[in-house]
N, C-alpha and C. Protein backbone atom coordinates (compact mmCIF):
# COMPACT_ATOMS: atom_id res chain seq x y z
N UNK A 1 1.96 -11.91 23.49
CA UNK A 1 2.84 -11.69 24.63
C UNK A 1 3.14 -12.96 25.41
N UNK A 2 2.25 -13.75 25.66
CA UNK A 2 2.44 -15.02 26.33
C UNK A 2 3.48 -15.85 25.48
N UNK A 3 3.67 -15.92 24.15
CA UNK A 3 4.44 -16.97 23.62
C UNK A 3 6.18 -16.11 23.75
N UNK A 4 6.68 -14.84 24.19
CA UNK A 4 7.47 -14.53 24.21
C UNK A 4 7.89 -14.59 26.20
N UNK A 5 7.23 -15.09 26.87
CA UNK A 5 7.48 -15.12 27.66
C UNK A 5 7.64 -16.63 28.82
N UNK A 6 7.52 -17.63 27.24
CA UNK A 6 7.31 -19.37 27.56
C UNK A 6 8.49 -19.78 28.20
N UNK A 7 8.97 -20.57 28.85
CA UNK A 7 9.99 -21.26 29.08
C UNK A 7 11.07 -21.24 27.96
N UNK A 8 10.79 -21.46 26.73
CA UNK A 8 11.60 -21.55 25.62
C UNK A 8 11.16 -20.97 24.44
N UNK A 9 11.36 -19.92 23.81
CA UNK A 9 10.95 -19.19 22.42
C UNK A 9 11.86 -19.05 21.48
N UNK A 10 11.81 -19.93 20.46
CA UNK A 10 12.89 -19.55 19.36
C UNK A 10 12.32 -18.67 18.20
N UNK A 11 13.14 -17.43 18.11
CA UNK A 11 12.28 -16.36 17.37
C UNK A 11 12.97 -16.50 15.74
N UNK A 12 12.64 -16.90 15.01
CA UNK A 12 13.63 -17.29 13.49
C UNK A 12 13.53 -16.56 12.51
N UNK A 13 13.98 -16.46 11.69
CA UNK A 13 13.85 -15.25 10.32
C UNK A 13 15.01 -16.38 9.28
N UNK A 14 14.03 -16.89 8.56
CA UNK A 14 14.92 -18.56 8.11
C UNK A 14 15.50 -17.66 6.67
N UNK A 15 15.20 -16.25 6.18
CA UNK A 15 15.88 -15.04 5.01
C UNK A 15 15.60 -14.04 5.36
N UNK A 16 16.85 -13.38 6.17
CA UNK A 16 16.84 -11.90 6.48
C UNK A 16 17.41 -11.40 4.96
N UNK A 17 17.05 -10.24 4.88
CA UNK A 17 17.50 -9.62 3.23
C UNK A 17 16.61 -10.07 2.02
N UNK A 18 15.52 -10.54 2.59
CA UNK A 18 14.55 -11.39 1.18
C UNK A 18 14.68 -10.77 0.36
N UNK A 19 14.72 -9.54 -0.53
CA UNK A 19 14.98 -8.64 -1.90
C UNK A 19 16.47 -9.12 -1.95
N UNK A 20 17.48 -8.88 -1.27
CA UNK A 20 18.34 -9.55 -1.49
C UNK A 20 18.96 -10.62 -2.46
N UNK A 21 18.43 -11.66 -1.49
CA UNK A 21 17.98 -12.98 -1.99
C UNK A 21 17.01 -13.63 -3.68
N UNK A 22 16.30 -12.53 -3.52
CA UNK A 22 15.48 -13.15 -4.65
C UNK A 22 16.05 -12.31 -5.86
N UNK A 23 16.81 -11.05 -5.66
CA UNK A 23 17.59 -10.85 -6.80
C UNK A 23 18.91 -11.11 -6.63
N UNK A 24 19.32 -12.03 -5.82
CA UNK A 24 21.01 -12.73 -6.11
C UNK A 24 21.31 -11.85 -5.92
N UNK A 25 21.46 -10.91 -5.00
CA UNK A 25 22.09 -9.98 -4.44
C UNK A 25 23.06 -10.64 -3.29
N UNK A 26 23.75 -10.89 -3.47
CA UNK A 26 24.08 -12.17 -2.35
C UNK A 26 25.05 -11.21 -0.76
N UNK A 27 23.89 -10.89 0.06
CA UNK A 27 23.86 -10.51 1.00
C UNK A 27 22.25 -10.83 2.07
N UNK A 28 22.47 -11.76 2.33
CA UNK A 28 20.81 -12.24 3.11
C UNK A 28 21.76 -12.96 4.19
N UNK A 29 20.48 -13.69 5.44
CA UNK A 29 21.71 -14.16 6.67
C UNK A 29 20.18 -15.06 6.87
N UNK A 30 20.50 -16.04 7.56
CA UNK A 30 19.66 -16.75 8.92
C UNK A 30 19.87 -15.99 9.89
N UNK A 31 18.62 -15.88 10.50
CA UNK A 31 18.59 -15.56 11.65
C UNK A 31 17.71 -16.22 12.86
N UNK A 32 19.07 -16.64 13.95
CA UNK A 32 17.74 -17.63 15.23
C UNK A 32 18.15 -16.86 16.56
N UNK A 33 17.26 -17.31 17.50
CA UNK A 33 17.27 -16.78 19.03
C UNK A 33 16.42 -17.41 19.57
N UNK A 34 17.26 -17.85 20.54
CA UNK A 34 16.69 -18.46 21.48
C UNK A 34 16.29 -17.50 23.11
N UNK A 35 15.25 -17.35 23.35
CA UNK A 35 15.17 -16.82 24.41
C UNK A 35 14.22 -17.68 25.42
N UNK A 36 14.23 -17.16 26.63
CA UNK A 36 13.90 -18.16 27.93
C UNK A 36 13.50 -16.79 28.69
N UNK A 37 11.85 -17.49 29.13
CA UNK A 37 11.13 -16.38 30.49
C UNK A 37 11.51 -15.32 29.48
N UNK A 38 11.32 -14.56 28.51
CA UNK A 38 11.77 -13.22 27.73
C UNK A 38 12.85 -12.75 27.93
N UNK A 39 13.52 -13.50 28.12
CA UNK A 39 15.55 -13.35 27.81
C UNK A 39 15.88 -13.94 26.37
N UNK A 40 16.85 -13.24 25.93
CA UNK A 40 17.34 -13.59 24.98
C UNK A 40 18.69 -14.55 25.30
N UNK A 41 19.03 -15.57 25.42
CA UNK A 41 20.34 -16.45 25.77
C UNK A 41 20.99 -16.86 24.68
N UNK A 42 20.58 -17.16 23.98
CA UNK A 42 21.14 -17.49 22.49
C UNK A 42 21.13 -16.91 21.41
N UNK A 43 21.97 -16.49 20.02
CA UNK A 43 21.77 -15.65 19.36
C UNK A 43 22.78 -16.06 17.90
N UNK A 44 22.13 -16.60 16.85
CA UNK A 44 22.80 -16.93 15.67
C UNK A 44 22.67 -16.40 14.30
N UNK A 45 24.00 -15.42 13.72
CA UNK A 45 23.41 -15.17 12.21
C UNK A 45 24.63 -15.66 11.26
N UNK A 46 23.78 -16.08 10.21
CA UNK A 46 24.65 -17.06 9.47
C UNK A 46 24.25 -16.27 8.02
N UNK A 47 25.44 -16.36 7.35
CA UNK A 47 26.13 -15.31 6.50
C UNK A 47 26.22 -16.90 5.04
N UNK A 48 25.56 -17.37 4.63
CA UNK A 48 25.56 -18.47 3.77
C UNK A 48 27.04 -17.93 2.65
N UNK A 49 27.01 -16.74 2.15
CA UNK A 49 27.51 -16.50 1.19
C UNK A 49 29.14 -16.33 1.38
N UNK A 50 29.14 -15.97 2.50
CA UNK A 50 30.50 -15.71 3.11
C UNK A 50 31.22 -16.53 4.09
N UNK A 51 30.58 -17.22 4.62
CA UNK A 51 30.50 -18.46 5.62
C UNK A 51 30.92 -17.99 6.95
N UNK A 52 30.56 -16.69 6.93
CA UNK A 52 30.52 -16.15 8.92
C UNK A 52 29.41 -16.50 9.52
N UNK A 53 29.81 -17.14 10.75
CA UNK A 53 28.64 -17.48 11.68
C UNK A 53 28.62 -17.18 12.90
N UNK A 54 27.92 -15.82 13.40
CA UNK A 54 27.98 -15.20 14.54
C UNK A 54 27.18 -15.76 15.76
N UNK A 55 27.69 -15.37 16.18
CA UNK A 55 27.14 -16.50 17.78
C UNK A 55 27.18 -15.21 19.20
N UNK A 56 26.26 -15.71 19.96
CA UNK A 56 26.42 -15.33 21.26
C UNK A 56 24.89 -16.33 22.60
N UNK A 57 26.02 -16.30 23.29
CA UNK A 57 25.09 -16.94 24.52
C UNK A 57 25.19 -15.78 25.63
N UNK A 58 24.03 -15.54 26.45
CA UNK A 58 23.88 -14.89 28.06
C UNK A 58 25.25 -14.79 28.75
N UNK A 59 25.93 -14.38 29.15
CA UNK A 59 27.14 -13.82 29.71
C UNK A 59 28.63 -14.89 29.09
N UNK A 60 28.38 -14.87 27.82
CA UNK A 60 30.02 -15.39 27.59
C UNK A 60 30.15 -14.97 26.03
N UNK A 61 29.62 -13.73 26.25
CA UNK A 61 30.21 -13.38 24.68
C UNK A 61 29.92 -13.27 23.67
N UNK A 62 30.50 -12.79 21.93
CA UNK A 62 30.17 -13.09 21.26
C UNK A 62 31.08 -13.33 20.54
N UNK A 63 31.05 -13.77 19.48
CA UNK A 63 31.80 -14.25 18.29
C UNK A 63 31.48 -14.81 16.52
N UNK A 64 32.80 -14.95 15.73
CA UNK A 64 32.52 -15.14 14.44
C UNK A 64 33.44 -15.93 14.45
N UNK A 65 32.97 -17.16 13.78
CA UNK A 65 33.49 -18.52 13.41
C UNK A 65 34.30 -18.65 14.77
N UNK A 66 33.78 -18.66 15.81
CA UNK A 66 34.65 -18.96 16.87
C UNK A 66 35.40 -18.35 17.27
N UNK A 67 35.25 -17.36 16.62
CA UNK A 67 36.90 -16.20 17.16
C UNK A 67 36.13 -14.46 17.98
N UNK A 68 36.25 -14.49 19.33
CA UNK A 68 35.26 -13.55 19.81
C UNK A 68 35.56 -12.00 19.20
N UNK A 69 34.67 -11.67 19.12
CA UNK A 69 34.42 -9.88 18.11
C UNK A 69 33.68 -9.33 19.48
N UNK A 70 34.05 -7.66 19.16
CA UNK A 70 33.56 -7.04 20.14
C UNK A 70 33.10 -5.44 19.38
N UNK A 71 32.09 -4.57 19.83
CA UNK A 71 31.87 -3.55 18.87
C UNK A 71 33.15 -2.81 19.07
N UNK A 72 33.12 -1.76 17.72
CA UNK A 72 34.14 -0.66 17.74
C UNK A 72 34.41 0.41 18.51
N UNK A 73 35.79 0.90 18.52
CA UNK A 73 36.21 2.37 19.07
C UNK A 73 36.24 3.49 18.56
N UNK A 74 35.78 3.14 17.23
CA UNK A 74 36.16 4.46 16.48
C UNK A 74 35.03 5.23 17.14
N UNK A 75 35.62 6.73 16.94
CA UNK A 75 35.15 8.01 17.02
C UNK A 75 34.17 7.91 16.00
N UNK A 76 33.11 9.01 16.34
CA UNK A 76 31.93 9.35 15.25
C UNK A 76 32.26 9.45 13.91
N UNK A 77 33.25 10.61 14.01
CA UNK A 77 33.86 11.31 12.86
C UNK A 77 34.80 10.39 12.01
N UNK A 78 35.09 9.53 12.19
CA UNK A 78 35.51 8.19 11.79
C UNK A 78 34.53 6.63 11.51
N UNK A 79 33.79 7.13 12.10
CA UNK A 79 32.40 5.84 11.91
C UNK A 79 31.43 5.39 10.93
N UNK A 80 31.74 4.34 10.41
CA UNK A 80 31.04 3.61 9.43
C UNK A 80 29.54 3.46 10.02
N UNK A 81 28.35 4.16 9.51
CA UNK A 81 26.92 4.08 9.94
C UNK A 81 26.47 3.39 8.39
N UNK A 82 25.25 2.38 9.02
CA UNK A 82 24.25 1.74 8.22
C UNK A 82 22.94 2.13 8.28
N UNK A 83 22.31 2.02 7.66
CA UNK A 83 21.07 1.89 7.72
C UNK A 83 19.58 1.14 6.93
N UNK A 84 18.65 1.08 7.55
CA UNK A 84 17.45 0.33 6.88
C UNK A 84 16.37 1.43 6.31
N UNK A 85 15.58 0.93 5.20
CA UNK A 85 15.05 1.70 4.41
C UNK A 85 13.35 1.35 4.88
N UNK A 86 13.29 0.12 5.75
CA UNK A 86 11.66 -0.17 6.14
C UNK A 86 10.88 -0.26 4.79
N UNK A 87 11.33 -1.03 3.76
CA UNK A 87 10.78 -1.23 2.51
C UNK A 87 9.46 -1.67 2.62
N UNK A 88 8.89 -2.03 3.34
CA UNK A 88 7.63 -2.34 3.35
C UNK A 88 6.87 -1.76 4.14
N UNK A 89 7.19 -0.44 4.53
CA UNK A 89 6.46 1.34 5.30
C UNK A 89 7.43 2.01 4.70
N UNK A 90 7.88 2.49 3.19
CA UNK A 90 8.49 3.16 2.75
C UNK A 90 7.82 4.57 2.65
N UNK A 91 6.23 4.19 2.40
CA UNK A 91 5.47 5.69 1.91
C UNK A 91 5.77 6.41 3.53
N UNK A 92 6.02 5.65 4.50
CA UNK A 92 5.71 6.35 6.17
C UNK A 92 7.16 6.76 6.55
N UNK A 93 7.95 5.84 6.23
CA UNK A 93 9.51 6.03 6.60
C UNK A 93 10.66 7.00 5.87
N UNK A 94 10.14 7.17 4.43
CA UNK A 94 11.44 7.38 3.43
C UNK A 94 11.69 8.99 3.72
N UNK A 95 10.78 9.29 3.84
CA UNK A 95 11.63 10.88 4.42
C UNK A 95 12.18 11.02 5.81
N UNK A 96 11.52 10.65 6.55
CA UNK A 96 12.30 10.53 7.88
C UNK A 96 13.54 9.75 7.78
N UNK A 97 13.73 8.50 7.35
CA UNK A 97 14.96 7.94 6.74
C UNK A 97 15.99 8.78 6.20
N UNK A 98 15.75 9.34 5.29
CA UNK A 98 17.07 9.85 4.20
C UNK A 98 17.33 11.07 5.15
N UNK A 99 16.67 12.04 6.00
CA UNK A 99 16.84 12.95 6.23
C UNK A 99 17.43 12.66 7.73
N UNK A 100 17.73 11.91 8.44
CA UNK A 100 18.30 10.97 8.87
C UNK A 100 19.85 10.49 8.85
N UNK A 101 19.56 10.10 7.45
CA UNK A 101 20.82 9.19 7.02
C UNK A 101 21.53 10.84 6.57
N UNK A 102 21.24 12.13 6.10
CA UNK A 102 22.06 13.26 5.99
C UNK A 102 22.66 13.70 7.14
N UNK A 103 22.12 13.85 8.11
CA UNK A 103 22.54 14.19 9.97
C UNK A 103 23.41 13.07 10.12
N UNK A 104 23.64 11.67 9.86
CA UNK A 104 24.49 10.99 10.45
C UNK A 104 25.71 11.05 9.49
N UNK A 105 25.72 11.13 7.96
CA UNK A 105 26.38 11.12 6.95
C UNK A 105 27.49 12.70 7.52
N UNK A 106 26.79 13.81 7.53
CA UNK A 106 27.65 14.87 8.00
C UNK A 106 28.38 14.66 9.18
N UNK A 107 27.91 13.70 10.18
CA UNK A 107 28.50 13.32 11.65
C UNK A 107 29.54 12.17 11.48
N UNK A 108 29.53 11.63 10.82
CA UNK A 108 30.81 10.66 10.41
C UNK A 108 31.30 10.20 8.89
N UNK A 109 32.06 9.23 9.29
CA UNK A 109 32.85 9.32 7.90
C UNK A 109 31.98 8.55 6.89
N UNK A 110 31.32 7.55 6.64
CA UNK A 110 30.52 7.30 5.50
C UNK A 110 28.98 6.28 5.77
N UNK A 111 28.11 6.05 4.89
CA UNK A 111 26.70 5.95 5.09
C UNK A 111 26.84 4.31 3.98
N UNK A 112 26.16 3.19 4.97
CA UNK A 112 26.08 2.26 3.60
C UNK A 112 24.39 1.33 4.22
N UNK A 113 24.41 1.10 2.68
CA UNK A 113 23.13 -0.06 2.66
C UNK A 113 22.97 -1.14 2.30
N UNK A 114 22.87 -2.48 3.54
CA UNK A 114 23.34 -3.55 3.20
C UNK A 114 22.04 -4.50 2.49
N UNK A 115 21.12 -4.06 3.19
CA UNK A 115 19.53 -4.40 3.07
C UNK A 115 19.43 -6.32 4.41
N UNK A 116 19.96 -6.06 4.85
CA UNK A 116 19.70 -7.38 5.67
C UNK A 116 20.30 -6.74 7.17
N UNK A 117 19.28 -6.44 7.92
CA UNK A 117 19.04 -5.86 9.21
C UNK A 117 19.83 -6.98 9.88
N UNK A 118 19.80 -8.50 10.11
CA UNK A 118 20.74 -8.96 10.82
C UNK A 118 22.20 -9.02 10.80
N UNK A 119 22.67 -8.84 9.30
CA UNK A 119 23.80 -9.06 9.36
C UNK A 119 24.32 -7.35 9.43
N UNK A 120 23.34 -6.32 9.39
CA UNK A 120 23.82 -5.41 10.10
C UNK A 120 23.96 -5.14 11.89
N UNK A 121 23.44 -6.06 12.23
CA UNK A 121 23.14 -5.87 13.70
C UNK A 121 24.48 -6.71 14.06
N UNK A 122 24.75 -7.89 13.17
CA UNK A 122 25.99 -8.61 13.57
C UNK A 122 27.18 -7.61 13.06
N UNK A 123 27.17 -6.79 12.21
CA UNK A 123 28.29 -6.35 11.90
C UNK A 123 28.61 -5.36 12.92
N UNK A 124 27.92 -4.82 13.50
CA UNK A 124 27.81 -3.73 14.60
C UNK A 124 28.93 -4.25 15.53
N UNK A 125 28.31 -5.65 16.47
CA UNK A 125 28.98 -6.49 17.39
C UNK A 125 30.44 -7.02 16.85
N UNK A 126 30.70 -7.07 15.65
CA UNK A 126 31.74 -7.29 15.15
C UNK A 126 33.27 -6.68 14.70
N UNK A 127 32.25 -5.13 15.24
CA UNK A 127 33.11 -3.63 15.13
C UNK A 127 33.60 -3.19 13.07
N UNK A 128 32.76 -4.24 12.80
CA UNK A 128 32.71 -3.97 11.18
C UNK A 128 31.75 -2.55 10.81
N UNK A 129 30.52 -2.75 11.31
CA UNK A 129 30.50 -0.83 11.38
C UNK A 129 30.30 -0.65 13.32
N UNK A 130 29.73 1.05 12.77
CA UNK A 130 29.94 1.25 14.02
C UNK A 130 28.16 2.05 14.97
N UNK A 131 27.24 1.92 14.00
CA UNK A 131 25.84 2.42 14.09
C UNK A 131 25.05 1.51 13.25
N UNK A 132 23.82 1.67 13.41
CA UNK A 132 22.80 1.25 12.36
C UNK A 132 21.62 1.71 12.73
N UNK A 133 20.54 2.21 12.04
CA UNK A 133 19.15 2.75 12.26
C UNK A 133 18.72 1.84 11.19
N UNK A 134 17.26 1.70 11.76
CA UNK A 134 16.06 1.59 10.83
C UNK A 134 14.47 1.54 11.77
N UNK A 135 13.94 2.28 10.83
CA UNK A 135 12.50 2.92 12.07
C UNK A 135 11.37 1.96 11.89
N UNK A 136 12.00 0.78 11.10
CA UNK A 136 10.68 -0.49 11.55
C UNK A 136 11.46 -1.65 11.27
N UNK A 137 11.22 -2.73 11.88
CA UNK A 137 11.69 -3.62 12.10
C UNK A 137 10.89 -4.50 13.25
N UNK A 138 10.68 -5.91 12.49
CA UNK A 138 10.22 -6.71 13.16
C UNK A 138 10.95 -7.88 14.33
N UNK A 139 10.27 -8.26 15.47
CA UNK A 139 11.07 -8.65 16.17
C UNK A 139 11.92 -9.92 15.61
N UNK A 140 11.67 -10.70 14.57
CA UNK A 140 12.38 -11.97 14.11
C UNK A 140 14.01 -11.10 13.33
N UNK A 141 13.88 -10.19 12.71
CA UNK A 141 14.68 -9.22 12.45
C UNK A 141 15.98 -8.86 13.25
N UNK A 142 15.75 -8.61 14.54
CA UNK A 142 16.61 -8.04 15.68
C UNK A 142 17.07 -9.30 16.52
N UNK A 143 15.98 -9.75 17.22
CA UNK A 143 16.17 -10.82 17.63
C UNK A 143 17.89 -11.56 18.03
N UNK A 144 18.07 -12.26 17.38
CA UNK A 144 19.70 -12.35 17.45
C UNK A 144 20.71 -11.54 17.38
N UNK A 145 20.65 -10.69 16.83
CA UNK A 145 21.28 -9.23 16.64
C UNK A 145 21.69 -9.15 17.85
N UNK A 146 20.23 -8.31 18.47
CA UNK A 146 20.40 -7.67 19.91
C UNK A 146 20.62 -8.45 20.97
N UNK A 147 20.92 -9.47 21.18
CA UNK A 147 22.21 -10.20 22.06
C UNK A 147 23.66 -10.44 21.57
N UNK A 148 24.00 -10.35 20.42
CA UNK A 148 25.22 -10.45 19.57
C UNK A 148 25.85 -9.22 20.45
N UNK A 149 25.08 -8.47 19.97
CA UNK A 149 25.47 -6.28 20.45
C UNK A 149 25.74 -6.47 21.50
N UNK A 150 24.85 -6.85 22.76
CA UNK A 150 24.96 -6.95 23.91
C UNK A 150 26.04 -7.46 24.62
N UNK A 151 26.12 -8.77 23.84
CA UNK A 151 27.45 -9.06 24.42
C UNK A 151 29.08 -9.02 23.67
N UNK A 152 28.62 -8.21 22.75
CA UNK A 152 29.73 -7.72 22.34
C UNK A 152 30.76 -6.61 22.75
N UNK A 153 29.56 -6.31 23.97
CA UNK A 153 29.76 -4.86 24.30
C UNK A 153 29.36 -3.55 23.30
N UNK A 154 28.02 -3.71 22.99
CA UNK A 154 27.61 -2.56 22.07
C UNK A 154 26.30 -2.39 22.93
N UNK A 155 25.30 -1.09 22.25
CA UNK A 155 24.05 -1.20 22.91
C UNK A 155 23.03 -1.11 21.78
N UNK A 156 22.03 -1.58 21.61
CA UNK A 156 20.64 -1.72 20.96
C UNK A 156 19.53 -1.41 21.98
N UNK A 157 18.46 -0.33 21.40
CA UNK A 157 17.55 0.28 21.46
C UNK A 157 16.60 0.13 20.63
N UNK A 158 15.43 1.11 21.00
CA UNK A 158 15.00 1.62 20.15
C UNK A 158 15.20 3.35 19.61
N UNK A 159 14.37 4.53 19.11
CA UNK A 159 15.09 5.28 18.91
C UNK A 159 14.96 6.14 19.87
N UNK A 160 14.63 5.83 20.67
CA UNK A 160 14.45 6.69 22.09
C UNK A 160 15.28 6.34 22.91
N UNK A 161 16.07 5.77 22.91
CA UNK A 161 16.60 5.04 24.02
C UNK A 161 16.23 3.64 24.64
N UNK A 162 15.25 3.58 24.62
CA UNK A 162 14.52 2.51 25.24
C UNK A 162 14.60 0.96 25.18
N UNK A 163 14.49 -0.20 26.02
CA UNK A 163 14.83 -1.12 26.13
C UNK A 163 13.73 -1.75 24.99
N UNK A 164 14.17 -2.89 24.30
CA UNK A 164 13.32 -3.21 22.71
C UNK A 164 12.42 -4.28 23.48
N UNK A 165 11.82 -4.68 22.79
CA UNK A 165 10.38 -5.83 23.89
C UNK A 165 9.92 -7.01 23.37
N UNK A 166 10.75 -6.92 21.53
CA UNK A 166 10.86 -8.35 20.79
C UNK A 166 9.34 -8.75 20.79
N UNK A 167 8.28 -7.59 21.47
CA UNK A 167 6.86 -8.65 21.13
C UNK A 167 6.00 -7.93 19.53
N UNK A 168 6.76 -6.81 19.25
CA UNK A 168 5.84 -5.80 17.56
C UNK A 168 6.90 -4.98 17.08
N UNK A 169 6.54 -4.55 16.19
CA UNK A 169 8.06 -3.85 15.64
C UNK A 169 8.43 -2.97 15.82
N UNK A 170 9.70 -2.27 15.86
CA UNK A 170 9.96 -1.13 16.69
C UNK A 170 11.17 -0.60 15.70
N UNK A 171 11.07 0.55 15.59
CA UNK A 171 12.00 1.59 15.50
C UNK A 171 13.38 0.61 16.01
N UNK A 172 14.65 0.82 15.35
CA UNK A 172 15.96 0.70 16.33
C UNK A 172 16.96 1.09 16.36
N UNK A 173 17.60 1.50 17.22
CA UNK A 173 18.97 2.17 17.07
C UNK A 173 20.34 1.34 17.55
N UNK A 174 21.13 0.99 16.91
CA UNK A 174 22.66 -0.09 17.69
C UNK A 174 23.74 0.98 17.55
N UNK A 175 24.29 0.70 18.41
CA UNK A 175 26.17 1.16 18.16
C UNK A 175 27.10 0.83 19.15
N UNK A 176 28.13 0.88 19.15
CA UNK A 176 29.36 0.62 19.37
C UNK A 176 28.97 1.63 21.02
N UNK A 177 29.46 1.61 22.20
CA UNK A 177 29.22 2.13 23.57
C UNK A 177 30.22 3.71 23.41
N UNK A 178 30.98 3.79 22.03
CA UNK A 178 31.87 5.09 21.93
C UNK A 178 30.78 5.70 21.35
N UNK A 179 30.09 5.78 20.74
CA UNK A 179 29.29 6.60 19.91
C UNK A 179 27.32 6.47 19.92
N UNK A 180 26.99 5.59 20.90
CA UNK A 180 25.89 5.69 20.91
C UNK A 180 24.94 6.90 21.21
N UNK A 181 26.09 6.99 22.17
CA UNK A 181 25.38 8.99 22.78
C UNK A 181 25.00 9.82 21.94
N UNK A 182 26.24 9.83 21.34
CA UNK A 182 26.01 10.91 20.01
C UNK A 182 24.91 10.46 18.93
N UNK A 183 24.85 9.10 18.39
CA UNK A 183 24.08 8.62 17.53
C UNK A 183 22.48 9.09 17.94
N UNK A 184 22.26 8.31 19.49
CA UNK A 184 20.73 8.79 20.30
C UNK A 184 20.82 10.02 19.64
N UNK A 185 21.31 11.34 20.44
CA UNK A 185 21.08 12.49 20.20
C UNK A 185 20.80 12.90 19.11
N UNK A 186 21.34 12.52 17.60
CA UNK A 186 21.81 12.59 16.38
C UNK A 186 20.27 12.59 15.74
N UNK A 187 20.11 11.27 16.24
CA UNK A 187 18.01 10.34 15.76
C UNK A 187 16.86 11.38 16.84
N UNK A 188 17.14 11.82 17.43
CA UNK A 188 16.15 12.80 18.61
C UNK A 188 16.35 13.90 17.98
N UNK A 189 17.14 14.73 17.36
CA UNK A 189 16.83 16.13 16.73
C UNK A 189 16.00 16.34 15.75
């Protein structure tokens, strides 16, 4: 707890998507954050394969390759949802997961799996989808994400609602500010 609350903490994930990655699956990201006193102010995921590089600082925004992105409007019933599989608590997660991913799959228009939690958290802020779950996740994981969202105008949680704490891993829930309501409610039944 003390090192997340230093003057300066850069939280890094130098291969989000590692399965990804090691089978040339070519979808993995960098991921950095900079946070201050346990703020998050800075927030970078870098897309090697595609050459998007998402950015956000403490009240000015976010953006890709310089060009500011903001989350989506679509309606539920129209909404692209993602999700994480917690491959490494699969024996604890995989039914709660899939059964999950059926409640949101019937609630909007389609279900995908990217396997790299940051560049789903950036795609969120980017209004490229419009949800994402996954019920473990470590804080180097989110980290940049959840200021991307933030100031994209989206919201990140955990699956309760609750404000995330970046100090152990947590459950999380993102979406777009049109559909989070419904999403919360969606993960609580």
């Amino acid at each position: 707890p003390a090192v997340i609350k230093a003057e300066h903490c850069f939280i890094i994930d130098p291969i989000d998507g590692t399965t990804n990655f090691i089978c040339d699956y070519r979808h993995s990201a960098i991921s950095l954050a900079l946070f201050s006193k346990g703020v998050a102010v800075f927030g970078a995921v870098y897309d090697p394969y595609l050459g998007d590089l998402f950015t956000a600082e403490l009240g000015k925004g976010a953006f890709c390759n310089g060009k500011p992105i903001h989350a989506s409007t679509r309606p539920l019933d129209r909404a692209l949802a993602a999700f994480g599989t917690a491959p490494y608590d699969k024996e604890f997660f995989a039914d709660k997961t899939f059964a999950l991913c059926k409640k949101l799959l019937l609630a909007c228009g389609d279900l995908r799996r990217g396997g790299s939690a940051a560049l789903d958290l950036a795609y969120v802020a980017a209004g490229r989808i419009d949800v994402f779950f996954e019920y473990r996740l470590s804080p180097w994981d989110i980290a940049a994400g959840s200021l991307l969202i933030s100031e994209a105008g989206g919201i990140i949680s955990d699956m309760n609602g609750n404000t995330l704490d970046f100090l152990s891993p947590s459950p999380v829930l993102a979406a777009s500010k049109t559909v989070y309501g419904q999403a919360l409610q969606i993960v609580k039944e």
